[in-house]
Amino acid sequence: MHAPTAPSEAALGPPPRPARPLARHIALLAAMLLAPALGLGVMTAIDQTRRIREGLETAFFYAGRAAAVAVVKELETRVFLLGALAGARSLEGGEEDREGFRARSRAALEAFGGRILFLPGPEGASGPAEPDAPGLLQQMAEAALARGEPAFPLLPQPEGRVMPFVLVPVERPHARLGALGIPIDPAVLDAALRLPELPEGSALFLLGPGGEVIARSSEAVLPGLARWPEDQTPALRAALGMGLVPARLGAADLFIQAEPVERSGWTVVVAEPAAAFAARWRAPALRYLAGALAILAAGLLAAGWFARRLLAALPGRAEAARNPGAALRVAEFEAAESAIRAAQAALRREADRAAAVAAENSRLAREAENDRRLLRSVMESAPDPIFVKDRALRYVMVNEATARAMGRPAEAILGRRDADLLAPDFAERLAAQDRAVMAEGRPREFEDQLPPDREGRAIVFLTTKSPWRRADGRLAGVVGISRDVTRRREAEARLRAAEDAMRRLARADSLTVMSVGIAHELNQPLTASANYLGAALRWLDRAGGEGPAMAEARAAIAEAAAETQRAGAILRGLRDFIDRGEAGQSEVALAPLIAETVALLAAARGGEELPVALELPETPVLVRADRLQLQQVLVNLLRNAIEATEGQAERGLAVRLCVQGAQARLSVLDRGPGLAPEVRARLFEPFVSTSAQGMGMGLSICRTIVEAQGGRIAAEDRPGGGAAFVIQLPVAEERP
Ligand code: ADP
């Protein structure tokens, strides 16, 4: 019910908000009181419509009736006249008499607009048929004669119209002579239908028994209709009662009422288009409805006015008017209630939000705790010292390895600076590094040697320090990871020492090799020269030449021979000195020497795992040799093997030791490309090399050393690919 609310609000003006429910109740009351008025209006409108309809029905009925009576009057007049004429004697006579009848009757009936026809029956066959009577009419006349009653046939005309006839039988006591007929001008019937009683907008039709339209009052309704359609015959039949019946002819919606025309079998139909009929009742019905609504509106306005007065008269309102600070009590309660409800909802929302925030916070806290634990476990499982310092260079996080390296527990380190923990100059060096890393903002590596500990060990650390940034990118300090490189540095130092020694030896041995060569080459010419000098002296003695010159010559030759002998003795001494090589010789256990040399090489290569397989016998193998020189031979051979297999996944590096009879057999093996054919025959000669950087001295030195120890060295292809360098040395005899 929107309608009642709107006027009441309008009438009240904008009432104070909390008072609205009361106003609504009053409006509802007014609406309920006014509802009967509306209902009454509607009912009156409906009743009025019914009355209009009934009135129209009555009007139609009387119009139909009047029309039917008018038509019957026309028909009866003609029947009466023809009946009177039918008694004429001249109709019984011959053709001549009939001609006379015609002439007389014509003049009499001219007023009816038609010509009288005599249609002879079968019994009166003596006379000739009416010359221009249609055959159909003749048949109809015979039918009327057979029944002995007047008939009202309809003769079809061109253009679909029909011409109504009135036929009256001509009978005598013994014979049926024929029938008298007269046409009725349709215009006469049209005129009979134009009645003053006819309601405006409607029309009258005169229909034949087959629905033929005989006459009509006007062309205003259903113009040009020639025949009532067969499908609307039921409507026509229904309309023959008192009722107003709807019918549909083509596109036209109608209301019809029908009235039979006595004796003829014809029907009078009153028809009015449905639209015209609706217009007839709609206007008054709307008038009644409008009246009802007007009453309703007036009632509501009155109710609104009344409601306003009532509200103003309420005690709370009056009080509110007197004291603006105090609100209407009802309104107060309502306002308070709605405020409480709103506050409750807001509180609930707040609580939900707080719960969500708390859940998120605890999740974050859990994650943070997990992260911290993860970080700690990562730090603790690292064997290398890891530490974090803040911008003031205080330790904020250290792992166990750091604590171990610093020689104090983690709690004693955290929160302190290096200056609090280490010697001043060393601490200052570390702090300078930290500051440099923070200033440059990128990681750097530093190597530091810690001051020697109690056992005198000076640990060397290689430390990578990186700037530590928070999630927002701000610099927070330094992160460091150290690695104890003491052992690596020691190994490197040992190897450097070995290499130095090796270089010295290589130089010395190159001189040795050359000296031996020179000695060997000079020995022969010196020997030959001494022989020639001896022969020259003998020939001078045999010739026996005398004189001071001869004596001088002999003395000179003897002198030359003595000098040559001396030169030979010097060379021999030199060779003896080289060959002796006894100086550094001792008993050397080969297996430990091999293991140590491989470890030394590995350390020198940065501590990488050298894949050298050692095949050493259980029992010790001893030889007499210079230990250092032998080690250098091994280093040389291993280096060559490593270089030959550089970059290969499967290098097949191995050192094998065994004893064959009195010989120790030491092999250095690899799976490299093997021996190059162009150098294979001269491998151990000086300056033979296939490598661009190689001196080609290594193997030649090896041979000199090995042979000086009384051994032999050889190179061969390894079965299955690669090279094998084999050293044979006599096993040292057991000394008692
Ligand atoms: P350098 O190594 O300076 O060339 P070396 O006397 O040690 O001098 O070696 C001489 C040559 O012998 C090498 O250039 C190389 O052609 C060959 N050689 C040495 N060892 C091997 C090896 N294990 N496999 C293949 N060829 C080798």
PDB file of C-alpha atoms and ligand atoms in Angstrom, residues 636-645 653 668-676 678-680 682-702 715-717 722-725, ligand 1:
ATOM      1  CA  ASN A 636     108.473 -35.052 -12.759  1.00  0.00           C
ATOM      2  CA  LEU A 637     106.841 -38.245 -14.010  1.00  0.00           C
ATOM      3  CA  LEU A 638     103.562 -37.564 -12.182  1.00  0.00           C
ATOM      4  CA  ARG A 639     103.444 -34.022 -13.542  1.00  0.00           C
ATOM      5  CA  ASN A 640     103.896 -35.289 -17.092  1.00  0.00           C
ATOM      6  CA  ALA A 641     101.118 -37.866 -16.537  1.00  0.00           C
ATOM      7  CA  ILE A 642      98.751 -35.236 -15.098  1.00  0.00           C
ATOM      8  CA  GLU A 643      99.461 -32.830 -17.962  1.00  0.00           C
ATOM      9  CA  ALA A 644      98.956 -35.579 -20.547  1.00  0.00           C
ATOM     10  CA  THR A 645      95.477 -36.336 -19.135  1.00  0.00           C
ATOM     11  CA  LEU A 653      96.546 -42.144 -13.091  1.00  0.00           C
ATOM     12  CA  VAL A 668     103.950 -44.207 -13.287  1.00  0.00           C
ATOM     13  CA  LEU A 669     100.865 -44.876 -15.455  1.00  0.00           C
ATOM     14  CA  ASP A 670      98.293 -42.786 -17.248  1.00  0.00           C
ATOM     15  CA  ARG A 671      95.484 -43.082 -19.828  1.00  0.00           C
ATOM     16  CA  GLY A 672      96.566 -40.044 -21.845  1.00  0.00           C
ATOM     17  CA  PRO A 673      97.293 -39.974 -25.600  1.00  0.00           C
ATOM     18  CA  GLY A 674     100.443 -42.132 -25.185  1.00  0.00           C
ATOM     19  CA  LEU A 675     103.896 -41.400 -26.555  1.00  0.00           C
ATOM     20  CA  ALA A 676     104.109 -39.227 -29.644  1.00  0.00           C
ATOM     21  CA  GLU A 678     108.192 -38.231 -33.380  1.00  0.00           C
ATOM     22  CA  VAL A 679     109.771 -38.112 -29.909  1.00  0.00           C
ATOM     23  CA  ARG A 680     109.433 -41.741 -28.783  1.00  0.00           C
ATOM     24  CA  ARG A 682     114.688 -39.618 -28.174  1.00  0.00           C
ATOM     25  CA  LEU A 683     112.455 -39.070 -25.115  1.00  0.00           C
ATOM     26  CA  PHE A 684     115.279 -38.998 -22.578  1.00  0.00           C
ATOM     27  CA  GLU A 685     117.604 -36.741 -24.564  1.00  0.00           C
ATOM     28  CA  PRO A 686     117.878 -33.107 -23.502  1.00  0.00           C
ATOM     29  CA  PHE A 687     115.713 -30.475 -25.264  1.00  0.00           C
ATOM     30  CA  VAL A 688     113.183 -32.990 -26.636  1.00  0.00           C
ATOM     31  CA  SER A 689     109.620 -31.811 -26.123  1.00  0.00           C
ATOM     32  CA  THR A 690     106.241 -31.748 -27.869  1.00  0.00           C
ATOM     33  CA  SER A 691     104.903 -29.013 -25.643  1.00  0.00           C
ATOM     34  CA  ALA A 692     105.161 -25.333 -26.565  1.00  0.00           C
ATOM     35  CA  GLN A 693     106.209 -24.271 -23.072  1.00  0.00           C
ATOM     36  CA  GLY A 694     108.228 -27.414 -22.320  1.00  0.00           C
ATOM     37  CA  MET A 695     112.044 -27.256 -22.011  1.00  0.00           C
ATOM     38  CA  GLY A 696     112.410 -30.898 -22.802  1.00  0.00           C
ATOM     39  CA  MET A 697     114.844 -31.278 -19.867  1.00  0.00           C
ATOM     40  CA  GLY A 698     112.619 -33.154 -17.373  1.00  0.00           C
ATOM     41  CA  LEU A 699     113.040 -36.700 -18.647  1.00  0.00           C
ATOM     42  CA  SER A 700     116.724 -36.233 -19.402  1.00  0.00           C
ATOM     43  CA  ILE A 701     117.337 -35.151 -15.796  1.00  0.00           C
ATOM     44  CA  CYS A 702     115.279 -38.093 -14.591  1.00  0.00           C
ATOM     45  CA  ALA A 715     108.979 -45.386 -21.407  1.00  0.00           C
ATOM     46  CA  GLU A 716     106.461 -47.703 -23.070  1.00  0.00           C
ATOM     47  CA  ASP A 717     102.897 -47.729 -24.340  1.00  0.00           C
ATOM     48  CA  GLY A 722      98.214 -44.258 -22.340  1.00  0.00           C
ATOM     49  CA  ALA A 723     101.869 -44.149 -21.324  1.00  0.00           C
ATOM     50  CA  ALA A 724     103.897 -46.039 -18.707  1.00  0.00           C
ATOM     51  CA  PHE A 725     107.228 -44.770 -17.343  1.00  0.00           C
TER      52      PHE A 725
HETATM   53  P1  ADP B   1     108.613 -31.263 -21.181  1.00  0.00           P
HETATM   54  O1  ADP B   1     107.641 -31.823 -20.206  1.00  0.00           O
HETATM   55  O2  ADP B   1     109.155 -29.946 -20.772  1.00  0.00           O
HETATM   56  O3  ADP B   1     108.167 -31.311 -22.586  1.00  0.00           O
HETATM   57  P2  ADP B   1     109.896 -33.683 -20.682  1.00  0.00           P
HETATM   58  O4  ADP B   1     111.325 -34.163 -20.880  1.00  0.00           O
HETATM   59  O5  ADP B   1     109.376 -33.878 -19.304  1.00  0.00           O
HETATM   60  O6  ADP B   1     109.860 -32.212 -21.133  1.00  0.00           O
HETATM   61  O7  ADP B   1     109.048 -34.502 -21.705  1.00  0.00           O
HETATM   62  C1  ADP B   1     109.480 -34.691 -23.025  1.00  0.00           C
HETATM   63  C2  ADP B   1     108.340 -35.118 -23.892  1.00  0.00           C
HETATM   64  O8  ADP B   1     107.986 -36.457 -23.595  1.00  0.00           O
HETATM   65  C3  ADP B   1     107.086 -34.349 -23.696  1.00  0.00           C
HETATM   66  O9  ADP B   1     107.126 -33.178 -24.451  1.00  0.00           O
HETATM   67  C4  ADP B   1     106.045 -35.334 -24.184  1.00  0.00           C
HETATM   68  O10 ADP B   1     105.960 -35.307 -25.613  1.00  0.00           O
HETATM   69  C5  ADP B   1     106.642 -36.659 -23.827  1.00  0.00           C
HETATM   70  N1  ADP B   1     105.988 -37.190 -22.607  1.00  0.00           N
HETATM   71  C6  ADP B   1     106.458 -37.101 -21.353  1.00  0.00           C
HETATM   72  N2  ADP B   1     105.615 -37.725 -20.485  1.00  0.00           N
HETATM   73  C7  ADP B   1     104.576 -38.176 -21.218  1.00  0.00           C
HETATM   74  C8  ADP B   1     103.371 -38.901 -20.908  1.00  0.00           C
HETATM   75  N3  ADP B   1     103.059 -39.252 -19.673  1.00  0.00           N
HETATM   76  N4  ADP B   1     102.556 -39.195 -21.953  1.00  0.00           N
HETATM   77  C9  ADP B   1     102.845 -38.819 -23.215  1.00  0.00           C
HETATM   78  N5  ADP B   1     103.978 -38.175 -23.565  1.00  0.00           N
HETATM   79  C10 ADP B   1     104.815 -37.828 -22.585  1.00  0.00           C
END
